[in-house]
Short mmCIF file of C-alpha atoms in Angstrom, two decimals:
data_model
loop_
_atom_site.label_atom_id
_atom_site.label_comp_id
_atom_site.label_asym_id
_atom_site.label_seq_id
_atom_site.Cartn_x
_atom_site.Cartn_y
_atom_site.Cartn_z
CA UNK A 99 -39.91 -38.95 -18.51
CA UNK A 100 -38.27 -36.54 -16.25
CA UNK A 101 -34.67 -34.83 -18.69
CA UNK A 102 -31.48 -35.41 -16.67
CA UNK A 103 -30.55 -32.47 -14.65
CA UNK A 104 -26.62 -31.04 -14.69
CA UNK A 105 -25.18 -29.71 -11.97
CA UNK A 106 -23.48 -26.63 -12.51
CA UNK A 107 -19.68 -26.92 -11.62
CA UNK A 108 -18.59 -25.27 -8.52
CA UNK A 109 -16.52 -21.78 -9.16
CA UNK A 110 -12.91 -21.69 -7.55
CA UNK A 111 -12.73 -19.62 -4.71
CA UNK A 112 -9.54 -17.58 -4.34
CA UNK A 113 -7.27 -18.10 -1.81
CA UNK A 114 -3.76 -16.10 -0.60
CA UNK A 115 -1.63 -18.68 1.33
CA UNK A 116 1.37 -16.59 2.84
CA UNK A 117 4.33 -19.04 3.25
CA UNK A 118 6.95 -16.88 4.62
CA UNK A 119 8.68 -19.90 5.71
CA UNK A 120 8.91 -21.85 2.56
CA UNK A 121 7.72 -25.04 3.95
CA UNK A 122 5.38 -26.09 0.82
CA UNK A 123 2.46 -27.74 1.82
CA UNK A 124 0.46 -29.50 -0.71
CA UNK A 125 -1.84 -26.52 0.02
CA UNK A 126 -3.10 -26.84 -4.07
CA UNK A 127 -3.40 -30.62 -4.62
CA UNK A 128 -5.29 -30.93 -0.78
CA UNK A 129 -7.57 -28.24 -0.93
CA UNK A 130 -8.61 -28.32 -5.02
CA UNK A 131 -11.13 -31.17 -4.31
CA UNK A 132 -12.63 -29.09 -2.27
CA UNK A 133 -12.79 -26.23 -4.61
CA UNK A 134 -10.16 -23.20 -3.57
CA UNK A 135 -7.34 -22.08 -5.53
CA UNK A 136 -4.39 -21.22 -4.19
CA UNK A 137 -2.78 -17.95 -4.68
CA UNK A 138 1.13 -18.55 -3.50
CA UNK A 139 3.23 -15.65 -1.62
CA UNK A 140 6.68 -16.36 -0.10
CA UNK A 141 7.80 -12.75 0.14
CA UNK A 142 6.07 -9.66 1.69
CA UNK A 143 6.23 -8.13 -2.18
CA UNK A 144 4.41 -10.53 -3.53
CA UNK A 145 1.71 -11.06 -0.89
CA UNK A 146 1.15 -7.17 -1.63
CA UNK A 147 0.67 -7.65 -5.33
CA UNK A 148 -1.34 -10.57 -5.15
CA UNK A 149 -3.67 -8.45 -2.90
CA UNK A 150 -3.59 -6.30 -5.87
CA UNK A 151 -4.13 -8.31 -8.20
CA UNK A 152 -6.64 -10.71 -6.76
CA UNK A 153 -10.05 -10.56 -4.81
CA UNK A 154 -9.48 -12.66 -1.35
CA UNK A 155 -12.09 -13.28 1.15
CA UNK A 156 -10.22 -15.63 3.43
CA UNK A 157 -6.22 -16.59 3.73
CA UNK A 158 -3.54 -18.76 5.19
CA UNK A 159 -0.76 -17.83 6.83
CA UNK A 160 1.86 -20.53 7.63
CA UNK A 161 3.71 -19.25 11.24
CA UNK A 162 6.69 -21.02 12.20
CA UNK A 163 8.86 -20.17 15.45
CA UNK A 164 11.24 -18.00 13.33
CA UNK A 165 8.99 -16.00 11.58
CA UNK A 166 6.35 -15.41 13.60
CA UNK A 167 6.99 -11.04 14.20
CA UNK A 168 7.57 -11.06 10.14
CA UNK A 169 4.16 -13.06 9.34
CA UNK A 170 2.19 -10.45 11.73
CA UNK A 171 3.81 -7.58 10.10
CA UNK A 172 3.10 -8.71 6.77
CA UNK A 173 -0.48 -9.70 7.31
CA UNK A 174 -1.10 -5.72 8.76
CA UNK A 175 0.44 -4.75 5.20
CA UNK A 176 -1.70 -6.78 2.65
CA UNK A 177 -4.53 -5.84 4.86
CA UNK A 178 -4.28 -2.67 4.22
CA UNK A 179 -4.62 -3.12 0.54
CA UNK A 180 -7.88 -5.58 1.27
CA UNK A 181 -9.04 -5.05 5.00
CA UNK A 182 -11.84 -7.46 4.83
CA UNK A 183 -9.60 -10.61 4.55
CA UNK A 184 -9.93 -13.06 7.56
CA UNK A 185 -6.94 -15.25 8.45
CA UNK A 186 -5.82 -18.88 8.88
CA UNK A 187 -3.19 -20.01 10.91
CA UNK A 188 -1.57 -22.93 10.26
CA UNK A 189 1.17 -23.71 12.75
CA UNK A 190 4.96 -25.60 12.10
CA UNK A 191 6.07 -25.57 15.98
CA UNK A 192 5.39 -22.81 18.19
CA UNK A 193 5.97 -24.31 21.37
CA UNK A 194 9.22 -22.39 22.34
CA UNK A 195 7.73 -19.00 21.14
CA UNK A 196 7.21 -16.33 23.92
CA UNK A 197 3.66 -16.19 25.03
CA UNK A 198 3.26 -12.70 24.60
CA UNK A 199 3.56 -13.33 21.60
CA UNK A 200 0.97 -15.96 20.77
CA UNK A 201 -1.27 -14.56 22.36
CA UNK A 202 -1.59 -11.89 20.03
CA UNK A 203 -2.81 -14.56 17.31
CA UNK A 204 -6.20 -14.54 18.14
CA UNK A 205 -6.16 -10.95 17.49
CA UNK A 206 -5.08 -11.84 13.53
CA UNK A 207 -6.53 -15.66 13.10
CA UNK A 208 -10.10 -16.45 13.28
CA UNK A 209 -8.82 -20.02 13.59
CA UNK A 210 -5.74 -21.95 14.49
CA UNK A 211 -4.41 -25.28 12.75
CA UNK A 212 -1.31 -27.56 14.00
CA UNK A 213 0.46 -30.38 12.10
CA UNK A 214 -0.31 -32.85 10.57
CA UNK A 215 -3.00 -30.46 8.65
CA UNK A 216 -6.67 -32.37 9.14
CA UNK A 217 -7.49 -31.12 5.25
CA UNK A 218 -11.35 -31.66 5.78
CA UNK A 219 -11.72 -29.79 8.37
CA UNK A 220 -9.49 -26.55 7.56
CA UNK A 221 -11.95 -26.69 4.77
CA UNK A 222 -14.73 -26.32 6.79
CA UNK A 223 -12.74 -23.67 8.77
CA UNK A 224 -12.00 -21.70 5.16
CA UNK A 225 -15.55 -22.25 3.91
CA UNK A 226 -17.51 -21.14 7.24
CA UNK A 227 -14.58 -17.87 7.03
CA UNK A 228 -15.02 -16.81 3.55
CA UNK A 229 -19.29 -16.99 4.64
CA UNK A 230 -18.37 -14.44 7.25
CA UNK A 231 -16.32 -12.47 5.11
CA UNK A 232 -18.95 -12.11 2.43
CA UNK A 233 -21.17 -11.14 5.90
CA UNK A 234 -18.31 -8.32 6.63
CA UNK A 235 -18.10 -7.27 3.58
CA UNK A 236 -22.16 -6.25 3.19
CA UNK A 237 -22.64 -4.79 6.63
CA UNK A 238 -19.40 -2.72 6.71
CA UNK A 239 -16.57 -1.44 5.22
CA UNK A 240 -12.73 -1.90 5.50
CA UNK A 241 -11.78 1.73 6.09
CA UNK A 242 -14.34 2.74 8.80
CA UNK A 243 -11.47 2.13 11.27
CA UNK A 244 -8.99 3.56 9.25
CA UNK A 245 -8.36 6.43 10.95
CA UNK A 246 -7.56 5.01 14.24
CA UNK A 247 -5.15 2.49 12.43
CA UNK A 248 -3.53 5.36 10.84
CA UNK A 249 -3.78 8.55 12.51
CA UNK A 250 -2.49 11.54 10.98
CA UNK A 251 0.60 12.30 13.83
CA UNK A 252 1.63 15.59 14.61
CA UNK A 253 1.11 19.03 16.93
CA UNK A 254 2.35 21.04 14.78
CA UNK A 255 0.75 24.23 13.75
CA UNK A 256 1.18 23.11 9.61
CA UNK A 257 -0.32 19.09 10.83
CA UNK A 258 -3.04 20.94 12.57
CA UNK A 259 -3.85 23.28 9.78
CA UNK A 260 -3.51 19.71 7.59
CA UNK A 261 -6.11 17.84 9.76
CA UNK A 262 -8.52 20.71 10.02
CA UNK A 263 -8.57 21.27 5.93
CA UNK A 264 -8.87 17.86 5.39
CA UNK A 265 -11.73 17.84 7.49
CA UNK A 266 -13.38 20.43 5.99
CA UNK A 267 -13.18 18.72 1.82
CA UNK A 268 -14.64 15.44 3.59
CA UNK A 269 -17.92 17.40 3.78
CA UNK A 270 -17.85 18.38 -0.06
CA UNK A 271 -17.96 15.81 -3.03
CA UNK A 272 -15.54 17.53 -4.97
CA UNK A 273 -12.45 16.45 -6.19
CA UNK A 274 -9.09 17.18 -4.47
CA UNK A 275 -6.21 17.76 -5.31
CA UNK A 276 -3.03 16.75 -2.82
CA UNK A 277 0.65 18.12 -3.28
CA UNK A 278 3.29 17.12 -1.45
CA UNK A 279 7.10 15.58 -1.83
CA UNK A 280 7.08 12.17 -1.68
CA UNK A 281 6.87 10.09 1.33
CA UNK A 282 4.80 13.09 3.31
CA UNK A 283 1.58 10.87 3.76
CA UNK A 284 -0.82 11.98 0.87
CA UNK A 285 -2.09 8.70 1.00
CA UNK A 286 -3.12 9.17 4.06
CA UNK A 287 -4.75 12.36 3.94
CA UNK A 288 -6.73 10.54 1.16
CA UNK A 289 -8.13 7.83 3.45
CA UNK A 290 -8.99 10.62 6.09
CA UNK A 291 -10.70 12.35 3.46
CA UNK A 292 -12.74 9.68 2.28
CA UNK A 293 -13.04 8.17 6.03
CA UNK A 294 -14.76 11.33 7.22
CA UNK A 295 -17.25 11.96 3.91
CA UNK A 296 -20.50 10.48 3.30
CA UNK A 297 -19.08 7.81 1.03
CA UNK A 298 -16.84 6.41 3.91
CA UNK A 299 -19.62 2.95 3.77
CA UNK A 300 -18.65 2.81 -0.12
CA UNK A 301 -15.28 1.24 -1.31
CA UNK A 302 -11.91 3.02 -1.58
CA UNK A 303 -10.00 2.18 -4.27
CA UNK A 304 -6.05 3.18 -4.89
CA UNK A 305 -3.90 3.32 -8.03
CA UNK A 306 -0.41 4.18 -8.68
CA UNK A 307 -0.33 6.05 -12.33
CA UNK A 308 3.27 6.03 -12.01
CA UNK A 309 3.48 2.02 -11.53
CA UNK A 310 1.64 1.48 -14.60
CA UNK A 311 3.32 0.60 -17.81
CA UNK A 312 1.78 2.47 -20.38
CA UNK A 313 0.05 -0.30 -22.26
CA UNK A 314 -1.41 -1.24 -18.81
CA UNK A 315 -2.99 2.06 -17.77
CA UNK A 316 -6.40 2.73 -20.06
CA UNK A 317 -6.95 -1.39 -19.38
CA UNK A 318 -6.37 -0.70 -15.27
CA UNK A 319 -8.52 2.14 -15.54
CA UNK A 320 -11.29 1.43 -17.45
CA UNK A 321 -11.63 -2.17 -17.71
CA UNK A 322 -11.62 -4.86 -20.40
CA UNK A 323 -13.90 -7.44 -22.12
CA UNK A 324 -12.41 -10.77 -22.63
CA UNK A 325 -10.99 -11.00 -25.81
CA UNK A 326 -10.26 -7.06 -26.01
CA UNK A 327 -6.62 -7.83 -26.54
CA UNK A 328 -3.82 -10.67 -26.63
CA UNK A 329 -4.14 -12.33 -23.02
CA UNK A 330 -7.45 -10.77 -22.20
CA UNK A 331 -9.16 -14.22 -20.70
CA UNK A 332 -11.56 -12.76 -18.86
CA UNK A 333 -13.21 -9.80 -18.53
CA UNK A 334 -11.86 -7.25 -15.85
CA UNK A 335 -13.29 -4.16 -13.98
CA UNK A 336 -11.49 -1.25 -13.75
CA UNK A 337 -10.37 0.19 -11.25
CA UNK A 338 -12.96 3.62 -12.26
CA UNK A 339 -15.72 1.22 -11.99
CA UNK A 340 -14.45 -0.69 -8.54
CA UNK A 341 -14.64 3.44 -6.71
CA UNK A 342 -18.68 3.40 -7.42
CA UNK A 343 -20.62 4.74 -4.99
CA UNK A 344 -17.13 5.18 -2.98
CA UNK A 345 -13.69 7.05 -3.96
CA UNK A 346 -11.02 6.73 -6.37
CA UNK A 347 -7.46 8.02 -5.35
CA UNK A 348 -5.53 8.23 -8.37
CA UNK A 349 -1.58 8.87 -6.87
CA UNK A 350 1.08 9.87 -8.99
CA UNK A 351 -1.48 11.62 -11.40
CA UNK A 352 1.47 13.49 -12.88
CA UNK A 353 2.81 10.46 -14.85
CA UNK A 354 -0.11 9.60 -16.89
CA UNK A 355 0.51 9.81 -20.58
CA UNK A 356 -1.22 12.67 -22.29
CA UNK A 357 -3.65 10.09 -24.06
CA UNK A 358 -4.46 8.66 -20.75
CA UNK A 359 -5.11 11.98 -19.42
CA UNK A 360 -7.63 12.89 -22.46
CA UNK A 361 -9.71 9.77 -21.29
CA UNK A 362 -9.63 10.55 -17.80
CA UNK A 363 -10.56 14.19 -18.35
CA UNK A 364 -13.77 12.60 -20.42
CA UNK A 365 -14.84 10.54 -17.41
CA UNK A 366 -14.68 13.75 -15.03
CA UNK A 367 -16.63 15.37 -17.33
CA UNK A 368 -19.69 12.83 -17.91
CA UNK A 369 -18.99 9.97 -15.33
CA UNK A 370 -19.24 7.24 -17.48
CA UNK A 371 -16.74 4.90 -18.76
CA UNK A 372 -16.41 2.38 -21.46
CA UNK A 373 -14.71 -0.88 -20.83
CA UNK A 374 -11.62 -1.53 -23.67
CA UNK A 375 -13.57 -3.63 -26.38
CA UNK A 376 -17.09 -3.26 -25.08
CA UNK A 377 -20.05 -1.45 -26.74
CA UNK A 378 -21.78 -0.27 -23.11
CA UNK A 379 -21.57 2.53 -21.66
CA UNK A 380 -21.26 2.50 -17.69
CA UNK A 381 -22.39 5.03 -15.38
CA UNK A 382 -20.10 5.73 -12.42
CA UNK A 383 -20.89 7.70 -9.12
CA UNK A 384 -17.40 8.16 -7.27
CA UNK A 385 -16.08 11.06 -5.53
CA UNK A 386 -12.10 11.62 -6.91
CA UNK A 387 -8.64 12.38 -4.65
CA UNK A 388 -5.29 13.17 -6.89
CA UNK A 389 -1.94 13.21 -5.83
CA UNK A 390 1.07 13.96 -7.08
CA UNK A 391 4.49 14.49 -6.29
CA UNK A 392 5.60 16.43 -9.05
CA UNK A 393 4.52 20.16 -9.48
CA UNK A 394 1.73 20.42 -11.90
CA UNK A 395 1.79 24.08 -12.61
CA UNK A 396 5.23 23.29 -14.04
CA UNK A 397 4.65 19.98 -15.92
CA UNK A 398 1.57 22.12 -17.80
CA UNK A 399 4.45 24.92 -18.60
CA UNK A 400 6.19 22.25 -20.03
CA UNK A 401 3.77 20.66 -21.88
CA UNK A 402 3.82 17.07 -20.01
CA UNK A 403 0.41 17.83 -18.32
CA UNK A 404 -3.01 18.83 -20.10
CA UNK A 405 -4.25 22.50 -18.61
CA UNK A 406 -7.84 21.65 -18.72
CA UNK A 407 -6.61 18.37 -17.13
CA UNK A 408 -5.08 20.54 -14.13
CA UNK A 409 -7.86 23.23 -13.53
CA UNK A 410 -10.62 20.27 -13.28
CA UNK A 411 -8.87 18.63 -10.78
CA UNK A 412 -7.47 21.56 -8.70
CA UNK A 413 -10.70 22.25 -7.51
CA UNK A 414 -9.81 21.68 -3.70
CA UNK A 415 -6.22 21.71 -2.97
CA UNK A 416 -4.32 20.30 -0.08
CA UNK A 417 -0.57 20.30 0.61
CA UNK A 418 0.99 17.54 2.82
CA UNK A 419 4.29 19.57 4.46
CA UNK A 420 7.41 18.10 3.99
CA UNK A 421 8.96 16.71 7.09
CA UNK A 422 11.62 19.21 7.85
CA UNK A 423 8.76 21.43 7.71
CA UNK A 424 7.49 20.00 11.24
CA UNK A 425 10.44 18.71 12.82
CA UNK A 426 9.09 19.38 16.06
CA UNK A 427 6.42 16.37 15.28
CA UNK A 428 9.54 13.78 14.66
CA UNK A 429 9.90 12.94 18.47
CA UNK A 430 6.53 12.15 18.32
CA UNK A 431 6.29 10.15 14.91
CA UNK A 432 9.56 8.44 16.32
CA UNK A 433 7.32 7.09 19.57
CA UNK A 434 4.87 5.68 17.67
CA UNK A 435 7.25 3.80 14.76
CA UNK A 436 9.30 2.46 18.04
CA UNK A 437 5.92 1.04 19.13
CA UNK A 438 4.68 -0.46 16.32
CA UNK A 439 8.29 -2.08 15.18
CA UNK A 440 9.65 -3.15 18.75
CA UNK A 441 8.86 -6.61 19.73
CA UNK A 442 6.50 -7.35 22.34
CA UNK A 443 9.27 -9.20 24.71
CA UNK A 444 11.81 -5.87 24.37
CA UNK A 445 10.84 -2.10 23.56
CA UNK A 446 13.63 -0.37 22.08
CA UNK A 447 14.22 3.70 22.35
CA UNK A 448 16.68 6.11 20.90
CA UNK A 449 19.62 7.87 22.77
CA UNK A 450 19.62 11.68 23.49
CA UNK A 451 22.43 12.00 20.49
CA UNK A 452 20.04 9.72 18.05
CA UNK A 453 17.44 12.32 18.38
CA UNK A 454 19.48 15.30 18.18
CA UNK A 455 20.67 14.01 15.03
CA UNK A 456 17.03 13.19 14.05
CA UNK A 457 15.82 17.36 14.56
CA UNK A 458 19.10 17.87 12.60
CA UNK A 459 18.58 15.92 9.27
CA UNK A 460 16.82 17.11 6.18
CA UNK A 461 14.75 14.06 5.84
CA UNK A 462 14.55 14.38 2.33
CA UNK A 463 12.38 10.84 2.15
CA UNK A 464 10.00 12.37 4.68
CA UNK A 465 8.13 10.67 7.07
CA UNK A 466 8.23 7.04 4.65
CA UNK A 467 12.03 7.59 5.46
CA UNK A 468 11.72 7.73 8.88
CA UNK A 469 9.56 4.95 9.67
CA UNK A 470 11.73 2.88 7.12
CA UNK A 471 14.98 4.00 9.04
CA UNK A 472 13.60 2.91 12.04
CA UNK A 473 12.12 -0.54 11.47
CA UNK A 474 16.00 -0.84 10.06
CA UNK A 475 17.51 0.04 13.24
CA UNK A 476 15.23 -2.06 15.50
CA UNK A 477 16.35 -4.98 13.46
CA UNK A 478 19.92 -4.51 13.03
CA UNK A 479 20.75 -2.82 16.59
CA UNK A 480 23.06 -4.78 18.68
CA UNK A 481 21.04 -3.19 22.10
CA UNK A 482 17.80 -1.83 22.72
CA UNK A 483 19.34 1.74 22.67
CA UNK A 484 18.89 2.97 18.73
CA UNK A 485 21.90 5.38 17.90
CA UNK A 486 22.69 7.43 14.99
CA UNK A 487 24.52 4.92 13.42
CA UNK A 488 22.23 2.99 13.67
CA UNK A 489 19.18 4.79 12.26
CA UNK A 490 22.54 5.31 9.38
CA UNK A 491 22.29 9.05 9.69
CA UNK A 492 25.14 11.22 8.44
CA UNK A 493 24.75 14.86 8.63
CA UNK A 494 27.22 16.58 6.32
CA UNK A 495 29.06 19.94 7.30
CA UNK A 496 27.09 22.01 5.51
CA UNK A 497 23.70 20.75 6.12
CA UNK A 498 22.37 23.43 8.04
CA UNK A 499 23.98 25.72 5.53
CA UNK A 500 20.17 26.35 3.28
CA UNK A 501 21.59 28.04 0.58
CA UNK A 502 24.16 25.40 0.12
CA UNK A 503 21.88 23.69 -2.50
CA UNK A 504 25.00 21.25 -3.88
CA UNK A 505 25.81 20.23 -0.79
CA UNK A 506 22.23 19.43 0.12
CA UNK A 507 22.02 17.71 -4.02
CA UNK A 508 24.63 15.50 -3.09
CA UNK A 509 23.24 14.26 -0.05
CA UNK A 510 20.12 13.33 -1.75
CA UNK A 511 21.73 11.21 -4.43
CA UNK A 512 23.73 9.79 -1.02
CA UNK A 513 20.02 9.37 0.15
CA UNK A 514 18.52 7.99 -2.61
CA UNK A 515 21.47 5.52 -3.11
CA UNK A 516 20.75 4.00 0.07
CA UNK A 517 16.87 3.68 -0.56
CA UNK A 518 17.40 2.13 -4.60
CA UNK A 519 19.58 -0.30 -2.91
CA UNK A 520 17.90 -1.86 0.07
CA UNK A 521 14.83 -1.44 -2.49
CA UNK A 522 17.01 -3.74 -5.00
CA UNK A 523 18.28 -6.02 -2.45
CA UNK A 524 14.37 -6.63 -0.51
CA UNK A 525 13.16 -7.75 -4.08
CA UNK A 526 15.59 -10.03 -4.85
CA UNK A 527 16.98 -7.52 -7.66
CA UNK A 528 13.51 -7.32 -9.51
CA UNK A 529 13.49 -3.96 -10.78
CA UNK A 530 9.78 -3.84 -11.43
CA UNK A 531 8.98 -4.94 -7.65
CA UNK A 532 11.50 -2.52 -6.09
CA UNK A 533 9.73 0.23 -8.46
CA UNK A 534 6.41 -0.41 -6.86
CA UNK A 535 7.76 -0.34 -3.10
CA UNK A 536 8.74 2.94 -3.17
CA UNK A 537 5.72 3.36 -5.42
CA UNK A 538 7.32 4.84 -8.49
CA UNK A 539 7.55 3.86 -11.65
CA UNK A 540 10.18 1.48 -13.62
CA UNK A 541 11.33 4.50 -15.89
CA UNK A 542 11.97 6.75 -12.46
CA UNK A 543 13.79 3.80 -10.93
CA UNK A 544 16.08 3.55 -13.43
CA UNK A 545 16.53 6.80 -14.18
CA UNK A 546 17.33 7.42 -10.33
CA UNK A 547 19.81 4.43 -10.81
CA UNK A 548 21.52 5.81 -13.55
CA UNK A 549 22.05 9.37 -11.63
CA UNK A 550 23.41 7.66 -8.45
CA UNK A 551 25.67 5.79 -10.82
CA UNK A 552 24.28 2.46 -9.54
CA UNK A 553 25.58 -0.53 -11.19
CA UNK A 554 23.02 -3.71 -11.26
#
């Protein structure tokens, strides 16, 4: 007599659905029969961390009339957290919408769904996507294109130098090391690196030490078995582990804790890890980028930054030049921001006395700043001609004055004001998801709030 056989039950397959729009769509109760869970994000913020958070092989993006331009936008910025995702559409009235437009979507959707949603067959559509994903995923890798999505900008004699050093540490395996101020694009340089070495086929992984609460980091690092701690469900790789065979860029390096640093100084010694509660030990082969925006040197003088820790990972150093370093590179960077911000049906351009006051400024949020003060202009401007008051820059009296360093400390807190509160305001006054915008962490937010005497 032949023994009963049991079927195994059918794993959950994640899911993002972006919903800009806030229309709610039984998206969960329709599409659990047929075995996908649903991973909701209504706000760009969340989208990102879910990207973070979660493994996604397909999504949906729900596009509506008036937020078409912000759904495209958002779906370039998860993908660059997980470029191997392919897209949904699912469509609430787009009739009226400028054909340029549209016609961009079958650049970002592999498939296109109206209303009323067939729910049998946009599972077929997700199930024969997520196949090809897997497909993508094997034969190639999300940041061989990188560097013609993100080109390092510039003519400038220190941008040139830049692209030619960077370059030159792809060949090695080594670790580097980048410096800069923040906002100068040493996450870039980091994907250039690892685009141009011989691990550009292996995965790139990214973590911000500095967005980390400390109870968080040795668990995001190293992994955990499931029951390792209170709310450990399931076991998790690290993101150590995640980098094999490809690179680990560890940004912010400077605000690990000095225990964290002990363990990470272990792992660049041997190359193997042990997850938090397991017994095994792993054996990791990853090529390592730092960052940090903080000087180093200095945090080891005062004791906030291990010395051994430092001259390990110092081994090849790059600096990313602050931007009023290269001003002669901001008409340029300015081009390309107007380009990638102006809609398709206008292009928008700044007036002679926008740029003089451009070559002018300090910029002391760097190149971040300027593509943030642009995408600001283009969508508050009341014409297609950008001014200064627009791009909401004031240049004080004495700001060509460079020994005038109050003058210039004042009108960074000005600065930074400006940034902790459209930060605040974006994230609906979450602290913690402001923090990791401007990718710093919750203690530096609020101690940045509490010098510009903001009141919450």
């Amino acid at each position: 007599m032949n023994k009963p056989q049991h079927k195994r039950p059918i794993a959950c397959r994640d899911i993002l659905v972006l919903d800009l729009a806030g229309e709610h769509f039984c998206f969960e109760k329709e599409l659990k029969p047929f075995h996908w869970r649903c991973i909701f994000a209504e706000t760009l913020p969340s989208a990102k961390k879910a990207a973070r958070d979660y493994t996604f092989h397909v999504a949906i993006a729900v596009l509506s009339k008036t937020n078409l331009q912000r759904v495209l936008n958002s779906i370039n910025e998860v993908n660059q957290h997980q470029q191997n995702i392919i897209w949904v559409a699912i469509s609430t009235g787009l009739e009226s919408v400028n054909s340029q437009l549209t016609s961009r979507l079958p650049y970002y959707f592999t498939d296109y769904h109206h209303q009323p949603v067939d729910w049998s067959h946009l599972n077929q559509t997700l199930g024969h996507a997520y196949g090809m994903a897997l497909l993508k995923k094997k034969s190639s890798h999300p940041t061989e294109n990188l560097t013609q999505e993100m080109p390092l900008l510039g003519h400038s004699s220190l941008i040139n130098k830049l692209r030619s050093d960077i370059a030159k540490v792809a060949t090695s395996d080594e670790a580097v090391m980048i410096s800069g101020e923040t906002g100068t694009g040493k996450g870039l340089c980091a994907h250039l690196i690892h685009s141009q070495s011989k691990r550009k086929t292996g995965p790139f992984i990214t973590i911000n030490c500095g967005a980390l609460p400390q109870s968080l980091i040795h668990s995001e690092l190293f992994g955990h078995e499931k029951g390792a701690f209170t709310g450990a469900d399931k076991q998790y790789i690290g993101h150590i582990e995640r980098a094999n065979k490809g690179t680990l860029f560890l940004d912010e390096i400077g605000d690990l804790t000095l225990e964290s640093q002990v363990n990470l100084l272990q792992f660049l010694e041997d190359h193997i890890i042990e997850r938090l509660g397991g017994s095994k030990t792993i054996t990791i082969d990853c090529r390592i980028i730092f960052a940090s925006h903080v000087n180093l040197e200095t945090a080891v003088e005062e004791g906030r930054f291990r010395e051994d820790l430092y001259y390990r990972i110092n081994i090849l150093h790059l600096h990313a030049p602050s931007l009023r370093e290269h001003k002669e590179d901001i008409t340029q960077l300015s081009d390309e921001y107007l380009n990638i911000f102006s809609p398709d049906h206008q292009r928008y351009s700044l007036t002679p006395k926008a740029i003089e006051t451009m070559l002018a400024y300090e910029w002391p949020g760097n190149v971040r700043e300027l593509k943030n003060r642009i995408h600001r202009a283009i969508i508050m401007a009341s014409s297609n001609q950008l001014s200064e008051a627009d791009l909401g820059i004031k240049i004080t009296k004495h700001q060509s004055d460079e020994n005038d360093v109050v003058d210039l400390a004042q009108h960074r807190v000005v600065i930074d004001t400006e940034l902790l509160l459209d930060a605040i305001k974006r994230n609906n006054h979450n602290i913690s998801a402001a923090a990791r915008e401007l990718k710093i962490s919750r203690t530096t937010f609020y101690r940045l709030i509490k010098k510009c005497k903001i009141k919450l």
